[in-house]
Short mmCIF file of C-alpha atoms in Angstrom, two decimals:
data_model
loop_
_atom_site.label_atom_id
_atom_site.label_comp_id
_atom_site.label_asym_id
_atom_site.label_seq_id
_atom_site.Cartn_x
_atom_site.Cartn_y
_atom_site.Cartn_z
CA TYR A 178 94.90 108.93 94.47
CA THR A 179 93.83 107.14 90.66
CA ALA A 180 93.09 104.49 88.93
CA PHE A 181 95.08 102.96 86.36
CA LEU A 182 95.68 99.42 85.74
CA GLU A 183 93.53 98.16 88.41
CA PRO A 184 91.23 95.88 88.20
CA LEU A 185 86.88 97.28 88.58
CA HIS A 186 85.80 97.48 90.99
CA GLY A 187 82.72 99.26 93.05
CA LEU A 188 84.25 102.06 93.75
CA SER A 189 86.44 102.54 90.99
CA TYR A 190 84.87 105.27 88.47
CA PHE A 191 87.66 106.48 86.28
CA HIS A 192 91.09 105.39 85.18
CA MET A 193 93.64 107.03 83.48
CA SER A 194 97.40 107.80 82.96
CA HIS A 195 99.62 109.47 84.40
CA LEU A 196 98.98 112.21 80.91
CA GLY A 197 95.21 111.88 81.35
CA LEU A 198 95.28 113.08 85.09
CA GLU A 199 98.30 115.99 84.50
CA TYR A 200 96.01 117.21 81.61
CA LEU A 201 92.63 117.09 83.93
CA LEU A 202 94.85 118.89 87.03
CA LEU A 203 96.42 121.66 84.66
CA LYS A 204 92.53 122.29 82.58
CA HIS A 205 91.05 122.86 86.05
CA GLY A 206 93.59 125.61 87.56
CA PHE A 207 96.25 123.26 89.79
CA ARG A 208 99.69 122.70 89.49
CA PRO A 209 100.35 119.14 89.94
CA LEU A 210 103.56 119.20 91.87
CA ARG A 211 104.07 115.21 92.10
CA ILE A 212 102.40 112.04 90.03
CA TYR A 213 103.89 108.72 91.56
CA PRO A 214 102.88 105.34 91.44
CA SER A 215 101.31 102.96 93.69
CA HIS A 216 102.06 99.74 93.08
CA ILE A 217 103.56 98.51 89.96
CA ALA A 218 100.33 96.27 88.54
CA ALA A 219 101.65 92.91 87.39
CA ALA A 220 103.25 91.59 91.33
CA TYR A 221 99.60 93.22 92.51
CA HIS A 222 96.97 91.31 90.02
CA VAL A 223 99.06 88.31 90.46
CA GLU A 224 98.82 88.72 94.51
CA ARG A 225 95.06 89.86 94.06
CA MET A 226 94.19 86.68 91.66
CA LEU A 227 96.36 84.24 94.42
CA PHE A 228 94.92 85.79 97.33
CA PRO A 229 91.65 87.76 97.27
CA ARG A 230 91.60 87.92 100.92
CA ARG A 231 94.59 88.58 103.26
CA VAL A 232 96.23 85.40 104.00
CA PRO A 233 99.06 85.74 106.85
CA GLY A 234 102.19 84.43 106.84
CA ILE A 235 101.99 82.90 102.94
CA GLN A 236 100.80 86.07 101.51
CA PRO A 237 103.63 87.86 103.02
CA LEU A 238 106.67 85.02 101.29
CA PHE A 239 104.40 85.05 97.67
CA ARG A 240 104.92 88.97 98.09
CA ARG A 241 108.78 89.04 98.32
CA LEU A 242 109.27 86.43 95.83
CA SER A 243 107.06 88.13 93.43
CA GLN A 244 108.61 91.62 94.13
CA GLY A 245 112.05 89.45 93.87
CA ILE A 246 111.22 87.99 90.33
CA LEU A 247 109.57 91.31 89.52
CA SER A 248 113.21 93.21 90.15
CA THR A 249 115.09 90.49 88.18
CA ILE A 250 112.80 91.08 84.99
CA LEU A 251 113.49 94.80 85.99
CA TRP A 252 117.21 94.04 86.16
CA ALA A 253 117.39 92.53 82.75
CA ASN A 254 115.79 94.96 81.54
CA ARG A 255 117.98 98.01 82.31
CA PHE A 256 120.99 95.59 81.29
CA MET A 257 119.77 94.67 78.04
CA ARG A 258 119.04 99.00 77.48
CA GLU A 259 122.64 99.81 78.77
CA THR A 260 123.87 96.80 76.36
CA VAL A 261 122.21 98.67 73.63
CA LEU A 262 122.79 102.28 74.53
CA ARG A 263 126.63 101.12 74.66
CA LEU A 264 126.50 99.44 71.22
CA GLN A 265 125.23 102.27 69.75
CA ARG A 266 128.38 104.23 71.41
CA ARG A 267 126.71 106.88 73.15
CA SER A 268 128.37 109.10 75.25
CA GLY A 269 128.54 108.38 79.18
CA ALA A 270 126.46 111.32 79.45
CA GLU A 271 123.82 110.49 77.41
CA ILE A 272 123.30 106.79 78.59
CA LEU A 273 122.62 108.31 82.17
CA HIS A 274 120.27 110.52 81.02
CA ASP A 275 118.23 107.30 79.12
CA ARG A 276 118.67 105.41 82.48
CA ARG A 277 117.12 108.05 83.97
CA GLN A 278 114.31 109.28 81.92
CA TYR A 279 113.19 105.05 81.11
CA ARG A 280 113.80 104.51 85.22
CA ARG A 281 110.06 107.32 85.36
CA LEU A 282 108.28 106.41 82.76
CA LEU A 283 108.43 102.27 82.94
CA SER A 284 107.58 102.99 86.64
CA LEU A 285 104.28 105.50 85.63
CA ARG A 286 103.89 102.52 82.46
CA TYR A 287 103.71 99.72 84.65
CA ALA A 288 101.17 101.64 88.05
CA ILE A 289 97.80 100.46 89.52
CA GLY A 290 97.48 103.63 89.80
CA PHE A 291 98.85 106.94 90.89
CA ASN A 292 99.47 109.12 93.94
CA PHE A 293 99.53 112.92 93.36
CA ILE A 294 100.43 116.35 95.02
CA ALA A 295 99.05 119.22 93.47
CA GLU A 296 97.96 123.05 94.46
CA ARG A 297 95.60 125.31 92.91
CA GLY A 298 97.20 128.98 92.09
CA SER A 299 97.54 130.87 89.05
CA LEU A 300 99.27 128.72 85.94
CA PRO A 301 101.82 130.82 83.99
CA ASP A 302 100.13 131.28 79.91
CA ARG A 303 102.41 128.07 78.76
CA VAL A 304 103.13 124.86 81.21
CA PRO A 305 105.35 121.86 79.77
CA SER A 306 104.02 118.72 80.51
CA GLY A 307 103.50 115.27 78.99
CA TYR A 308 106.44 113.07 78.37
CA ARG A 309 107.99 115.83 76.84
CA ALA A 310 107.84 117.82 80.75
CA MET A 311 108.80 114.37 82.42
CA VAL A 312 112.34 113.95 80.20
CA LYS A 313 113.41 117.40 79.26
CA GLU A 314 117.05 118.09 79.02
CA GLY A 315 119.21 117.23 81.79
CA GLY A 316 116.15 115.92 83.65
#
């Protein structure tokens, strides 16, 4: 795990994006198998501001409410993107490809941190990395 949009605390020394994590893994001979977000930052930060300590009963209800609000915002975001893509007269395959790319990257952009799985081993001379590798054609 590595922190990204996590608030500063006593045990966190490095905050990096998914691209920085991928870069460091590759630089030191590790092949990233999976990099994925731990939590979406906005909901997590609001919950932590309101409930710095665990509050049974109320806190789970607030979490469900905030997740519902966030889901509604994300649905509206997807709806508007789909509308724009259709107005641009994109094909169904292009819309599906764009939708997959956007969902993959959206969760990474707003995560509080990243969990990752990597293996050490020999790497090919040229390893695709960054956004290009994540949103490659047909991916």
